[in-house]
Amino acid sequence: ELKVEQNPLFLSMQEGKNYTIYCNYSTTSDRLYWYRQDPGKSLESLFVLLSNGAVKQEGRLMASLDTKARLSTLHITAAVHDLSATYFCAVDAVYSGAGSYQLTFGKGTKLSVIP
Amino acid sequence: EAGVVQSPRYKIIEKKQPVAFWCNPISGHNTLYWYLQNLGQGPELLIRYENEEAVDDSQLPKDRFSAERLKGVDSTLKIQPAELGDSAVYLCASSPLPGHQETQYFGPGTRLLVL
Protein backbone atom coordinates (compact mmCIF):
# COMPACT_ATOMS: atom_id res chain seq x y z
CA GLU A 1 0.00 0.00 0.00
CA LEU A 2 1.33 3.40 -0.99
CA LYS A 3 1.99 5.71 1.93
CA VAL A 4 2.47 9.44 1.60
CA GLU A 5 3.71 11.18 4.70
CA GLN A 6 3.94 14.89 5.18
CA ASN A 7 5.68 16.67 7.97
CA PRO A 8 5.10 18.70 9.83
CA LEU A 9 1.31 18.39 9.94
CA PHE A 10 0.99 21.76 11.66
CA LEU A 11 3.30 24.70 11.17
CA SER A 12 3.10 28.10 12.78
CA MET A 13 5.67 30.54 11.51
CA GLN A 14 6.34 34.22 11.71
CA GLU A 15 6.14 36.50 8.74
CA GLY A 16 9.47 36.89 7.02
CA LYS A 17 10.82 33.50 8.07
CA ASN A 18 11.76 30.54 5.88
CA TYR A 19 10.61 26.98 6.30
CA THR A 20 10.37 23.66 4.45
CA ILE A 21 7.54 21.12 4.28
CA TYR A 22 8.54 17.54 3.54
CA CYS A 23 6.67 14.86 1.62
CA ASN A 24 7.94 11.27 1.72
CA TYR A 25 6.34 8.44 -0.22
CA SER A 26 6.78 4.70 -0.21
CA THR A 27 6.68 3.59 -3.87
CA THR A 28 8.27 4.40 -7.18
CA SER A 29 6.82 7.46 -8.84
CA ASP A 30 8.15 10.28 -10.95
CA ARG A 31 5.07 12.48 -10.82
CA LEU A 32 4.14 14.51 -7.78
CA TYR A 33 1.70 17.36 -7.22
CA TRP A 34 1.42 20.08 -4.63
CA TYR A 35 -2.00 21.55 -3.87
CA ARG A 36 -3.18 24.36 -1.64
CA GLN A 37 -6.51 24.35 0.20
CA ASP A 38 -8.01 27.33 2.01
CA PRO A 39 -10.65 26.63 4.70
CA GLY A 40 -13.94 25.62 3.13
CA LYS A 41 -12.49 25.96 -0.36
CA SER A 42 -11.39 23.67 -3.13
CA LEU A 43 -7.89 22.36 -3.78
CA GLU A 44 -5.81 24.59 -6.03
CA SER A 45 -2.96 23.11 -8.02
CA LEU A 46 0.40 24.74 -7.22
CA PHE A 47 3.08 22.60 -8.82
CA VAL A 48 3.48 19.51 -10.97
CA LEU A 49 6.87 17.81 -10.67
CA LEU A 50 7.53 15.41 -13.50
CA SER A 51 10.98 13.97 -13.05
CA ASN A 52 13.89 13.44 -10.73
CA GLY A 53 15.55 16.73 -9.87
CA ALA A 54 12.58 18.82 -11.00
CA VAL A 55 12.34 22.22 -9.36
CA LYS A 56 9.47 24.66 -9.75
CA GLN A 57 9.10 28.12 -8.23
CA GLU A 58 6.18 30.49 -7.96
CA GLY A 59 6.52 33.59 -5.84
CA ARG A 60 7.63 32.64 -2.34
CA LEU A 61 7.11 28.92 -2.89
CA MET A 62 9.57 26.48 -4.40
CA ALA A 63 9.00 22.75 -4.84
CA SER A 64 11.51 20.04 -5.67
CA LEU A 65 11.47 16.31 -6.30
CA ASP A 66 14.05 13.63 -5.56
CA THR A 67 12.64 10.38 -6.91
CA LYS A 68 15.56 8.30 -5.68
CA ALA A 69 14.98 9.41 -2.11
CA ARG A 70 11.19 9.39 -2.70
CA LEU A 71 11.07 12.88 -1.28
CA SER A 72 9.58 16.19 -2.29
CA THR A 73 9.99 19.48 -0.50
CA LEU A 74 7.99 22.68 -0.51
CA HIS A 75 10.14 25.60 0.59
CA ILE A 76 8.62 28.83 1.81
CA THR A 77 10.73 31.96 1.61
CA ALA A 78 9.97 35.08 3.66
CA ALA A 79 6.47 33.94 4.59
CA VAL A 80 3.53 36.31 4.43
CA HIS A 81 0.07 35.96 5.99
CA ASP A 82 -1.55 35.19 2.62
CA LEU A 83 0.31 31.89 2.52
CA SER A 84 -1.72 30.59 5.47
CA ALA A 85 -3.53 27.47 4.18
CA THR A 86 -3.27 23.69 4.14
CA TYR A 87 -0.76 22.27 1.67
CA PHE A 88 -1.10 18.76 0.29
CA CYS A 89 1.33 16.68 -1.68
CA ALA A 90 -0.08 13.95 -3.90
CA VAL A 91 1.81 11.12 -5.55
CA ASP A 92 0.73 9.64 -8.87
CA ALA A 93 1.34 5.92 -8.73
CA VAL A 94 -0.27 2.58 -9.47
CA TYR A 95 -2.84 1.63 -6.87
CA SER A 96 -2.50 -2.07 -6.24
CA GLY A 97 -6.20 -2.59 -5.72
CA ALA A 98 -7.09 -1.52 -9.22
CA GLY A 99 -3.85 -1.75 -11.13
CA SER A 100 -4.36 1.76 -12.44
CA TYR A 101 -2.78 5.07 -11.58
CA GLN A 102 -4.26 7.11 -8.78
CA LEU A 103 -3.35 10.20 -6.85
CA THR A 104 -2.58 9.37 -3.23
CA PHE A 105 -2.59 12.41 -0.99
CA GLY A 106 -0.73 13.13 2.20
CA LYS A 107 -2.63 14.32 5.25
CA GLY A 108 -1.73 17.92 4.57
CA THR A 109 0.33 20.53 6.38
CA LYS A 110 -1.68 23.30 8.00
CA LEU A 111 0.39 26.45 7.78
CA SER A 112 -0.34 29.52 9.87
CA VAL A 113 1.74 32.62 9.23
CA ILE A 114 1.55 35.07 12.09
CA PRO A 115 2.61 38.72 12.05
CA GLU B 1 -13.49 29.62 -17.91
CA ALA B 2 -15.89 28.19 -15.34
CA GLY B 3 -14.44 25.73 -12.88
CA VAL B 4 -15.86 22.47 -11.60
CA VAL B 5 -19.34 23.07 -10.22
CA GLN B 6 -20.81 21.03 -7.39
CA SER B 7 -24.15 21.11 -5.64
CA PRO B 8 -25.38 21.27 -3.04
CA ARG B 9 -22.55 22.87 -1.10
CA TYR B 10 -23.92 21.66 2.22
CA LYS B 11 -26.27 18.86 3.15
CA ILE B 12 -27.58 17.72 6.51
CA ILE B 13 -29.53 14.47 6.67
CA GLU B 14 -30.51 11.87 9.22
CA LYS B 15 -28.88 8.46 9.12
CA LYS B 16 -30.50 5.89 6.88
CA GLN B 17 -31.72 8.60 4.51
CA PRO B 18 -30.54 8.75 0.89
CA VAL B 19 -28.48 11.64 -0.45
CA ALA B 20 -27.17 12.64 -3.86
CA PHE B 21 -24.42 14.99 -4.99
CA TRP B 22 -24.09 16.53 -8.43
CA CYS B 23 -20.99 17.57 -10.35
CA ASN B 24 -20.51 19.48 -13.58
CA PRO B 25 -16.88 19.25 -14.77
CA ILE B 26 -14.94 21.84 -16.72
CA SER B 27 -16.17 21.94 -20.30
CA GLY B 28 -14.24 19.55 -22.49
CA HIS B 29 -12.79 17.52 -19.64
CA ASN B 30 -13.35 13.86 -20.34
CA THR B 31 -12.06 12.50 -17.05
CA LEU B 32 -14.07 12.96 -13.87
CA TYR B 33 -13.21 11.93 -10.33
CA TRP B 34 -15.10 11.69 -7.07
CA TYR B 35 -13.10 11.96 -3.85
CA LEU B 36 -13.94 11.70 -0.18
CA GLN B 37 -12.15 14.02 2.24
CA ASN B 38 -12.43 13.41 5.95
CA LEU B 39 -11.57 16.14 8.42
CA GLY B 40 -7.82 16.55 8.74
CA GLN B 41 -7.09 14.15 5.89
CA GLY B 42 -6.22 14.32 2.24
CA PRO B 43 -8.76 13.37 -0.42
CA GLU B 44 -9.25 9.68 -1.19
CA LEU B 45 -10.41 8.52 -4.61
CA LEU B 46 -13.83 6.88 -4.80
CA ILE B 47 -14.31 6.55 -8.55
CA ARG B 48 -12.84 7.72 -11.84
CA TYR B 49 -14.70 8.08 -15.12
CA GLU B 50 -13.32 8.30 -18.63
CA ASN B 51 -16.28 9.72 -20.53
CA GLU B 52 -19.23 7.54 -19.51
CA GLU B 53 -17.16 4.58 -18.34
CA ALA B 54 -16.21 4.00 -14.72
CA VAL B 55 -12.61 2.85 -15.19
CA ASP B 56 -11.62 2.68 -11.53
CA ASP B 57 -14.21 2.13 -8.81
CA SER B 58 -12.10 -0.15 -6.66
CA GLN B 59 -12.46 2.09 -3.59
CA LEU B 60 -16.17 2.82 -3.92
CA PRO B 61 -18.20 1.07 -1.16
CA LYS B 62 -20.67 -0.47 -3.53
CA ASP B 63 -23.08 -1.69 -0.90
CA ARG B 64 -24.30 1.85 -0.29
CA PHE B 65 -22.56 4.13 -2.79
CA SER B 66 -23.36 4.45 -6.47
CA ALA B 67 -22.39 6.85 -9.19
CA GLU B 68 -23.31 7.58 -12.75
CA ARG B 69 -22.11 9.81 -15.54
CA LEU B 70 -24.73 9.80 -18.23
CA LYS B 71 -23.69 11.30 -21.58
CA GLY B 72 -20.15 11.66 -20.29
CA VAL B 73 -20.60 15.13 -18.81
CA ASP B 74 -22.36 15.66 -15.47
CA SER B 75 -22.10 13.09 -12.75
CA THR B 76 -24.10 12.11 -9.69
CA LEU B 77 -22.84 10.33 -6.59
CA LYS B 78 -25.44 8.72 -4.36
CA ILE B 79 -25.40 7.23 -0.89
CA GLN B 80 -28.26 5.01 0.23
CA PRO B 81 -28.64 4.61 3.12
CA ALA B 82 -26.31 7.15 4.70
CA GLU B 83 -24.44 6.27 7.89
CA LEU B 84 -22.94 8.52 10.56
CA GLY B 85 -19.45 7.72 9.29
CA ASP B 86 -20.28 9.14 5.87
CA SER B 87 -20.04 12.69 7.24
CA ALA B 88 -17.26 14.25 5.18
CA VAL B 89 -16.59 16.50 2.20
CA TYR B 90 -17.23 14.97 -1.21
CA LEU B 91 -15.03 16.48 -3.89
CA CYS B 92 -15.41 16.26 -7.62
CA ALA B 93 -12.46 16.85 -9.94
CA SER B 94 -11.90 16.77 -13.67
CA SER B 95 -8.98 16.64 -16.07
CA PRO B 96 -8.81 17.24 -19.80
CA LEU B 97 -7.42 13.97 -21.10
CA PRO B 98 -7.60 10.31 -20.19
CA GLY B 99 -4.89 8.64 -18.23
CA HIS B 100 -2.91 9.73 -15.24
CA GLN B 101 -0.71 12.44 -16.65
CA GLU B 102 -2.98 15.40 -16.26
CA THR B 103 -3.48 17.92 -13.49
CA GLN B 104 -6.82 17.50 -11.77
CA TYR B 105 -9.02 20.52 -11.17
CA PHE B 106 -11.18 20.33 -8.07
CA GLY B 107 -14.61 21.67 -7.30
CA PRO B 108 -15.55 23.33 -4.00
CA GLY B 109 -17.00 20.13 -2.58
CA THR B 110 -20.22 19.13 -0.85
CA ARG B 111 -20.02 19.04 2.92
CA LEU B 112 -22.25 16.24 4.26
CA LEU B 113 -23.34 15.92 7.85
CA VAL B 114 -25.23 12.77 8.85
CA LEU B 115 -27.09 13.01 12.16
PDB file of C-alpha atoms in Angstrom:
ATOM      1  CA  GLU A   1       0.000   0.000   0.000  1.00  0.00           C
ATOM      2  CA  LEU A   2       1.327   3.405  -0.994  1.00  0.00           C
ATOM      3  CA  LYS A   3       1.991   5.710   1.933  1.00  0.00           C
ATOM      4  CA  VAL A   4       2.468   9.440   1.601  1.00  0.00           C
ATOM      5  CA  GLU A   5       3.707  11.178   4.701  1.00  0.00           C
ATOM      6  CA  GLN A   6       3.938  14.893   5.179  1.00  0.00           C
ATOM      7  CA  ASN A   7       5.682  16.672   7.972  1.00  0.00           C
ATOM      8  CA  PRO A   8       5.098  18.704   9.825  1.00  0.00           C
ATOM      9  CA  LEU A   9       1.312  18.395   9.943  1.00  0.00           C
ATOM     10  CA  PHE A  10       0.995  21.761  11.664  1.00  0.00           C
ATOM     11  CA  LEU A  11       3.302  24.698  11.172  1.00  0.00           C
ATOM     12  CA  SER A  12       3.102  28.101  12.784  1.00  0.00           C
ATOM     13  CA  MET A  13       5.666  30.541  11.511  1.00  0.00           C
ATOM     14  CA  GLN A  14       6.338  34.217  11.706  1.00  0.00           C
ATOM     15  CA  GLU A  15       6.138  36.503   8.742  1.00  0.00           C
ATOM     16  CA  GLY A  16       9.473  36.893   7.023  1.00  0.00           C
ATOM     17  CA  LYS A  17      10.816  33.500   8.066  1.00  0.00           C
ATOM     18  CA  ASN A  18      11.756  30.544   5.881  1.00  0.00           C
ATOM     19  CA  TYR A  19      10.612  26.980   6.295  1.00  0.00           C
ATOM     20  CA  THR A  20      10.368  23.659   4.449  1.00  0.00           C
ATOM     21  CA  ILE A  21       7.543  21.119   4.285  1.00  0.00           C
ATOM     22  CA  TYR A  22       8.542  17.540   3.542  1.00  0.00           C
ATOM     23  CA  CYS A  23       6.669  14.856   1.617  1.00  0.00           C
ATOM     24  CA  ASN A  24       7.936  11.265   1.722  1.00  0.00           C
ATOM     25  CA  TYR A  25       6.339   8.445  -0.224  1.00  0.00           C
ATOM     26  CA  SER A  26       6.783   4.704  -0.215  1.00  0.00           C
ATOM     27  CA  THR A  27       6.684   3.595  -3.869  1.00  0.00           C
ATOM     28  CA  THR A  28       8.266   4.402  -7.185  1.00  0.00           C
ATOM     29  CA  SER A  29       6.822   7.463  -8.837  1.00  0.00           C
ATOM     30  CA  ASP A  30       8.146  10.281 -10.955  1.00  0.00           C
ATOM     31  CA  ARG A  31       5.075  12.477 -10.822  1.00  0.00           C
ATOM     32  CA  LEU A  32       4.138  14.511  -7.778  1.00  0.00           C
ATOM     33  CA  TYR A  33       1.698  17.363  -7.224  1.00  0.00           C
ATOM     34  CA  TRP A  34       1.416  20.076  -4.626  1.00  0.00           C
ATOM     35  CA  TYR A  35      -2.004  21.552  -3.868  1.00  0.00           C
ATOM     36  CA  ARG A  36      -3.175  24.356  -1.639  1.00  0.00           C
ATOM     37  CA  GLN A  37      -6.507  24.351   0.196  1.00  0.00           C
ATOM     38  CA  ASP A  38      -8.010  27.334   2.012  1.00  0.00           C
ATOM     39  CA  PRO A  39     -10.647  26.631   4.698  1.00  0.00           C
ATOM     40  CA  GLY A  40     -13.939  25.618   3.132  1.00  0.00           C
ATOM     41  CA  LYS A  41     -12.488  25.960  -0.361  1.00  0.00           C
ATOM     42  CA  SER A  42     -11.393  23.672  -3.132  1.00  0.00           C
ATOM     43  CA  LEU A  43      -7.890  22.365  -3.783  1.00  0.00           C
ATOM     44  CA  GLU A  44      -5.810  24.591  -6.026  1.00  0.00           C
ATOM     45  CA  SER A  45      -2.959  23.107  -8.020  1.00  0.00           C
ATOM     46  CA  LEU A  46       0.395  24.743  -7.215  1.00  0.00           C
ATOM     47  CA  PHE A  47       3.083  22.599  -8.815  1.00  0.00           C
ATOM     48  CA  VAL A  48       3.478  19.513 -10.968  1.00  0.00           C
ATOM     49  CA  LEU A  49       6.872  17.814 -10.669  1.00  0.00           C
ATOM     50  CA  LEU A  50       7.532  15.406 -13.499  1.00  0.00           C
ATOM     51  CA  SER A  51      10.978  13.968 -13.051  1.00  0.00           C
ATOM     52  CA  ASN A  52      13.892  13.442 -10.725  1.00  0.00           C
ATOM     53  CA  GLY A  53      15.553  16.731  -9.869  1.00  0.00           C
ATOM     54  CA  ALA A  54      12.582  18.820 -11.004  1.00  0.00           C
ATOM     55  CA  VAL A  55      12.343  22.216  -9.363  1.00  0.00           C
ATOM     56  CA  LYS A  56       9.472  24.657  -9.745  1.00  0.00           C
ATOM     57  CA  GLN A  57       9.101  28.122  -8.234  1.00  0.00           C
ATOM     58  CA  GLU A  58       6.177  30.488  -7.956  1.00  0.00           C
ATOM     59  CA  GLY A  59       6.519  33.585  -5.840  1.00  0.00           C
ATOM     60  CA  ARG A  60       7.627  32.638  -2.343  1.00  0.00           C
ATOM     61  CA  LEU A  61       7.108  28.919  -2.890  1.00  0.00           C
ATOM     62  CA  MET A  62       9.574  26.479  -4.397  1.00  0.00           C
ATOM     63  CA  ALA A  63       9.004  22.755  -4.842  1.00  0.00           C
ATOM     64  CA  SER A  64      11.507  20.038  -5.668  1.00  0.00           C
ATOM     65  CA  LEU A  65      11.468  16.306  -6.303  1.00  0.00           C
ATOM     66  CA  ASP A  66      14.050  13.631  -5.563  1.00  0.00           C
ATOM     67  CA  THR A  67      12.636  10.379  -6.913  1.00  0.00           C
ATOM     68  CA  LYS A  68      15.557   8.301  -5.684  1.00  0.00           C
ATOM     69  CA  ALA A  69      14.978   9.412  -2.110  1.00  0.00           C
ATOM     70  CA  ARG A  70      11.193   9.390  -2.699  1.00  0.00           C
ATOM     71  CA  LEU A  71      11.072  12.884  -1.277  1.00  0.00           C
ATOM     72  CA  SER A  72       9.582  16.186  -2.293  1.00  0.00           C
ATOM     73  CA  THR A  73       9.994  19.478  -0.503  1.00  0.00           C
ATOM     74  CA  LEU A  74       7.985  22.684  -0.511  1.00  0.00           C
ATOM     75  CA  HIS A  75      10.138  25.600   0.591  1.00  0.00           C
ATOM     76  CA  ILE A  76       8.620  28.829   1.813  1.00  0.00           C
ATOM     77  CA  THR A  77      10.730  31.960   1.605  1.00  0.00           C
ATOM     78  CA  ALA A  78       9.968  35.081   3.658  1.00  0.00           C
ATOM     79  CA  ALA A  79       6.473  33.936   4.593  1.00  0.00           C
ATOM     80  CA  VAL A  80       3.533  36.309   4.434  1.00  0.00           C
ATOM     81  CA  HIS A  81       0.071  35.956   5.993  1.00  0.00           C
ATOM     82  CA  ASP A  82      -1.553  35.186   2.619  1.00  0.00           C
ATOM     83  CA  LEU A  83       0.311  31.892   2.518  1.00  0.00           C
ATOM     84  CA  SER A  84      -1.723  30.589   5.468  1.00  0.00           C
ATOM     85  CA  ALA A  85      -3.528  27.474   4.178  1.00  0.00           C
ATOM     86  CA  THR A  86      -3.268  23.693   4.141  1.00  0.00           C
ATOM     87  CA  TYR A  87      -0.755  22.274   1.673  1.00  0.00           C
ATOM     88  CA  PHE A  88      -1.102  18.763   0.287  1.00  0.00           C
ATOM     89  CA  CYS A  89       1.331  16.682  -1.681  1.00  0.00           C
ATOM     90  CA  ALA A  90      -0.080  13.953  -3.898  1.00  0.00           C
ATOM     91  CA  VAL A  91       1.806  11.117  -5.551  1.00  0.00           C
ATOM     92  CA  ASP A  92       0.727   9.643  -8.871  1.00  0.00           C
ATOM     93  CA  ALA A  93       1.338   5.916  -8.732  1.00  0.00           C
ATOM     94  CA  VAL A  94      -0.274   2.582  -9.471  1.00  0.00           C
ATOM     95  CA  TYR A  95      -2.838   1.627  -6.874  1.00  0.00           C
ATOM     96  CA  SER A  96      -2.503  -2.074  -6.244  1.00  0.00           C
ATOM     97  CA  GLY A  97      -6.200  -2.592  -5.717  1.00  0.00           C
ATOM     98  CA  ALA A  98      -7.093  -1.524  -9.218  1.00  0.00           C
ATOM     99  CA  GLY A  99      -3.849  -1.748 -11.130  1.00  0.00           C
ATOM    100  CA  SER A 100      -4.363   1.763 -12.437  1.00  0.00           C
ATOM    101  CA  TYR A 101      -2.778   5.069 -11.578  1.00  0.00           C
ATOM    102  CA  GLN A 102      -4.264   7.112  -8.779  1.00  0.00           C
ATOM    103  CA  LEU A 103      -3.345  10.195  -6.847  1.00  0.00           C
ATOM    104  CA  THR A 104      -2.581   9.374  -3.227  1.00  0.00           C
ATOM    105  CA  PHE A 105      -2.594  12.413  -0.986  1.00  0.00           C
ATOM    106  CA  GLY A 106      -0.729  13.132   2.200  1.00  0.00           C
ATOM    107  CA  LYS A 107      -2.633  14.323   5.253  1.00  0.00           C
ATOM    108  CA  GLY A 108      -1.728  17.923   4.572  1.00  0.00           C
ATOM    109  CA  THR A 109       0.329  20.531   6.384  1.00  0.00           C
ATOM    110  CA  LYS A 110      -1.683  23.301   8.000  1.00  0.00           C
ATOM    111  CA  LEU A 111       0.386  26.445   7.779  1.00  0.00           C
ATOM    112  CA  SER A 112      -0.340  29.517   9.872  1.00  0.00           C
ATOM    113  CA  VAL A 113       1.743  32.622   9.230  1.00  0.00           C
ATOM    114  CA  ILE A 114       1.548  35.073  12.089  1.00  0.00           C
ATOM    115  CA  PRO A 115       2.615  38.719  12.054  1.00  0.00           C
TER     116      PRO A 115
ATOM    117  CA  GLU B   1     -13.488  29.622 -17.907  1.00  0.00           C
ATOM    118  CA  ALA B   2     -15.887  28.191 -15.341  1.00  0.00           C
ATOM    119  CA  GLY B   3     -14.437  25.733 -12.877  1.00  0.00           C
ATOM    120  CA  VAL B   4     -15.864  22.469 -11.602  1.00  0.00           C
ATOM    121  CA  VAL B   5     -19.337  23.067 -10.216  1.00  0.00           C
ATOM    122  CA  GLN B   6     -20.815  21.027  -7.391  1.00  0.00           C
ATOM    123  CA  SER B   7     -24.149  21.113  -5.643  1.00  0.00           C
ATOM    124  CA  PRO B   8     -25.379  21.266  -3.044  1.00  0.00           C
ATOM    125  CA  ARG B   9     -22.550  22.873  -1.101  1.00  0.00           C
ATOM    126  CA  TYR B  10     -23.916  21.664   2.220  1.00  0.00           C
ATOM    127  CA  LYS B  11     -26.266  18.861   3.149  1.00  0.00           C
ATOM    128  CA  ILE B  12     -27.582  17.718   6.505  1.00  0.00           C
ATOM    129  CA  ILE B  13     -29.532  14.469   6.673  1.00  0.00           C
ATOM    130  CA  GLU B  14     -30.508  11.869   9.219  1.00  0.00           C
ATOM    131  CA  LYS B  15     -28.883   8.464   9.123  1.00  0.00           C
ATOM    132  CA  LYS B  16     -30.498   5.887   6.882  1.00  0.00           C
ATOM    133  CA  GLN B  17     -31.719   8.599   4.508  1.00  0.00           C
ATOM    134  CA  PRO B  18     -30.536   8.746   0.889  1.00  0.00           C
ATOM    135  CA  VAL B  19     -28.481  11.640  -0.448  1.00  0.00           C
ATOM    136  CA  ALA B  20     -27.167  12.640  -3.860  1.00  0.00           C
ATOM    137  CA  PHE B  21     -24.421  14.985  -4.992  1.00  0.00           C
ATOM    138  CA  TRP B  22     -24.088  16.532  -8.429  1.00  0.00           C
ATOM    139  CA  CYS B  23     -20.988  17.569 -10.352  1.00  0.00           C
ATOM    140  CA  ASN B  24     -20.510  19.481 -13.584  1.00  0.00           C
ATOM    141  CA  PRO B  25     -16.882  19.248 -14.768  1.00  0.00           C
ATOM    142  CA  ILE B  26     -14.938  21.837 -16.720  1.00  0.00           C
ATOM    143  CA  SER B  27     -16.171  21.943 -20.298  1.00  0.00           C
ATOM    144  CA  GLY B  28     -14.242  19.546 -22.488  1.00  0.00           C
ATOM    145  CA  HIS B  29     -12.787  17.522 -19.636  1.00  0.00           C
ATOM    146  CA  ASN B  30     -13.347  13.857 -20.338  1.00  0.00           C
ATOM    147  CA  THR B  31     -12.055  12.500 -17.047  1.00  0.00           C
ATOM    148  CA  LEU B  32     -14.069  12.959 -13.870  1.00  0.00           C
ATOM    149  CA  TYR B  33     -13.214  11.928 -10.327  1.00  0.00           C
ATOM    150  CA  TRP B  34     -15.104  11.691  -7.065  1.00  0.00           C
ATOM    151  CA  TYR B  35     -13.095  11.959  -3.855  1.00  0.00           C
ATOM    152  CA  LEU B  36     -13.938  11.698  -0.183  1.00  0.00           C
ATOM    153  CA  GLN B  37     -12.154  14.023   2.242  1.00  0.00           C
ATOM    154  CA  ASN B  38     -12.427  13.407   5.954  1.00  0.00           C
ATOM    155  CA  LEU B  39     -11.570  16.135   8.423  1.00  0.00           C
ATOM    156  CA  GLY B  40      -7.824  16.555   8.736  1.00  0.00           C
ATOM    157  CA  GLN B  41      -7.093  14.152   5.885  1.00  0.00           C
ATOM    158  CA  GLY B  42      -6.219  14.317   2.242  1.00  0.00           C
ATOM    159  CA  PRO B  43      -8.764  13.372  -0.421  1.00  0.00           C
ATOM    160  CA  GLU B  44      -9.249   9.676  -1.194  1.00  0.00           C
ATOM    161  CA  LEU B  45     -10.409   8.516  -4.606  1.00  0.00           C
ATOM    162  CA  LEU B  46     -13.829   6.881  -4.800  1.00  0.00           C
ATOM    163  CA  ILE B  47     -14.310   6.545  -8.548  1.00  0.00           C
ATOM    164  CA  ARG B  48     -12.841   7.719 -11.838  1.00  0.00           C
ATOM    165  CA  TYR B  49     -14.705   8.085 -15.124  1.00  0.00           C
ATOM    166  CA  GLU B  50     -13.323   8.301 -18.629  1.00  0.00           C
ATOM    167  CA  ASN B  51     -16.284   9.722 -20.528  1.00  0.00           C
ATOM    168  CA  GLU B  52     -19.234   7.536 -19.514  1.00  0.00           C
ATOM    169  CA  GLU B  53     -17.161   4.584 -18.345  1.00  0.00           C
ATOM    170  CA  ALA B  54     -16.207   4.001 -14.720  1.00  0.00           C
ATOM    171  CA  VAL B  55     -12.605   2.855 -15.190  1.00  0.00           C
ATOM    172  CA  ASP B  56     -11.623   2.684 -11.527  1.00  0.00           C
ATOM    173  CA  ASP B  57     -14.212   2.126  -8.809  1.00  0.00           C
ATOM    174  CA  SER B  58     -12.097  -0.149  -6.658  1.00  0.00           C
ATOM    175  CA  GLN B  59     -12.459   2.086  -3.591  1.00  0.00           C
ATOM    176  CA  LEU B  60     -16.171   2.818  -3.916  1.00  0.00           C
ATOM    177  CA  PRO B  61     -18.203   1.067  -1.162  1.00  0.00           C
ATOM    178  CA  LYS B  62     -20.671  -0.467  -3.530  1.00  0.00           C
ATOM    179  CA  ASP B  63     -23.078  -1.695  -0.903  1.00  0.00           C
ATOM    180  CA  ARG B  64     -24.303   1.854  -0.290  1.00  0.00           C
ATOM    181  CA  PHE B  65     -22.562   4.128  -2.794  1.00  0.00           C
ATOM    182  CA  SER B  66     -23.359   4.446  -6.470  1.00  0.00           C
ATOM    183  CA  ALA B  67     -22.385   6.849  -9.194  1.00  0.00           C
ATOM    184  CA  GLU B  68     -23.308   7.583 -12.747  1.00  0.00           C
ATOM    185  CA  ARG B  69     -22.108   9.809 -15.543  1.00  0.00           C
ATOM    186  CA  LEU B  70     -24.732   9.803 -18.232  1.00  0.00           C
ATOM    187  CA  LYS B  71     -23.693  11.298 -21.576  1.00  0.00           C
ATOM    188  CA  GLY B  72     -20.153  11.664 -20.293  1.00  0.00           C
ATOM    189  CA  VAL B  73     -20.598  15.133 -18.807  1.00  0.00           C
ATOM    190  CA  ASP B  74     -22.363  15.656 -15.471  1.00  0.00           C
ATOM    191  CA  SER B  75     -22.097  13.087 -12.747  1.00  0.00           C
ATOM    192  CA  THR B  76     -24.103  12.112  -9.694  1.00  0.00           C
ATOM    193  CA  LEU B  77     -22.837  10.334  -6.587  1.00  0.00           C
ATOM    194  CA  LYS B  78     -25.439   8.718  -4.365  1.00  0.00           C
ATOM    195  CA  ILE B  79     -25.397   7.231  -0.889  1.00  0.00           C
ATOM    196  CA  GLN B  80     -28.255   5.013   0.227  1.00  0.00           C
ATOM    197  CA  PRO B  81     -28.641   4.615   3.115  1.00  0.00           C
ATOM    198  CA  ALA B  82     -26.312   7.154   4.702  1.00  0.00           C
ATOM    199  CA  GLU B  83     -24.440   6.274   7.891  1.00  0.00           C
ATOM    200  CA  LEU B  84     -22.942   8.519  10.565  1.00  0.00           C
ATOM    201  CA  GLY B  85     -19.450   7.717   9.286  1.00  0.00           C
ATOM    202  CA  ASP B  86     -20.277   9.142   5.869  1.00  0.00           C
ATOM    203  CA  SER B  87     -20.040  12.686   7.240  1.00  0.00           C
ATOM    204  CA  ALA B  88     -17.263  14.249   5.180  1.00  0.00           C
ATOM    205  CA  VAL B  89     -16.589  16.500   2.202  1.00  0.00           C
ATOM    206  CA  TYR B  90     -17.230  14.968  -1.210  1.00  0.00           C
ATOM    207  CA  LEU B  91     -15.030  16.482  -3.888  1.00  0.00           C
ATOM    208  CA  CYS B  92     -15.413  16.262  -7.624  1.00  0.00           C
ATOM    209  CA  ALA B  93     -12.459  16.853  -9.936  1.00  0.00           C
ATOM    210  CA  SER B  94     -11.897  16.766 -13.669  1.00  0.00           C
ATOM    211  CA  SER B  95      -8.976  16.640 -16.066  1.00  0.00           C
ATOM    212  CA  PRO B  96      -8.813  17.238 -19.804  1.00  0.00           C
ATOM    213  CA  LEU B  97      -7.425  13.968 -21.104  1.00  0.00           C
ATOM    214  CA  PRO B  98      -7.602  10.310 -20.189  1.00  0.00           C
ATOM    215  CA  GLY B  99      -4.885   8.639 -18.233  1.00  0.00           C
ATOM    216  CA  HIS B 100      -2.912   9.726 -15.241  1.00  0.00           C
ATOM    217  CA  GLN B 101      -0.707  12.438 -16.654  1.00  0.00           C
ATOM    218  CA  GLU B 102      -2.985  15.405 -16.259  1.00  0.00           C
ATOM    219  CA  THR B 103      -3.480  17.922 -13.492  1.00  0.00           C
ATOM    220  CA  GLN B 104      -6.815  17.495 -11.767  1.00  0.00           C
ATOM    221  CA  TYR B 105      -9.021  20.518 -11.166  1.00  0.00           C
ATOM    222  CA  PHE B 106     -11.179  20.326  -8.066  1.00  0.00           C
ATOM    223  CA  GLY B 107     -14.615  21.668  -7.301  1.00  0.00           C
ATOM    224  CA  PRO B 108     -15.546  23.327  -3.998  1.00  0.00           C
ATOM    225  CA  GLY B 109     -16.999  20.129  -2.578  1.00  0.00           C
ATOM    226  CA  THR B 110     -20.220  19.131  -0.851  1.00  0.00           C
ATOM    227  CA  ARG B 111     -20.016  19.037   2.925  1.00  0.00           C
ATOM    228  CA  LEU B 112     -22.249  16.238   4.255  1.00  0.00           C
ATOM    229  CA  LEU B 113     -23.345  15.919   7.853  1.00  0.00           C
ATOM    230  CA  VAL B 114     -25.227  12.771   8.851  1.00  0.00           C
ATOM    231  CA  LEU B 115     -27.088  13.006  12.163  1.00  0.00           C
TER     232      LEU B 115
END
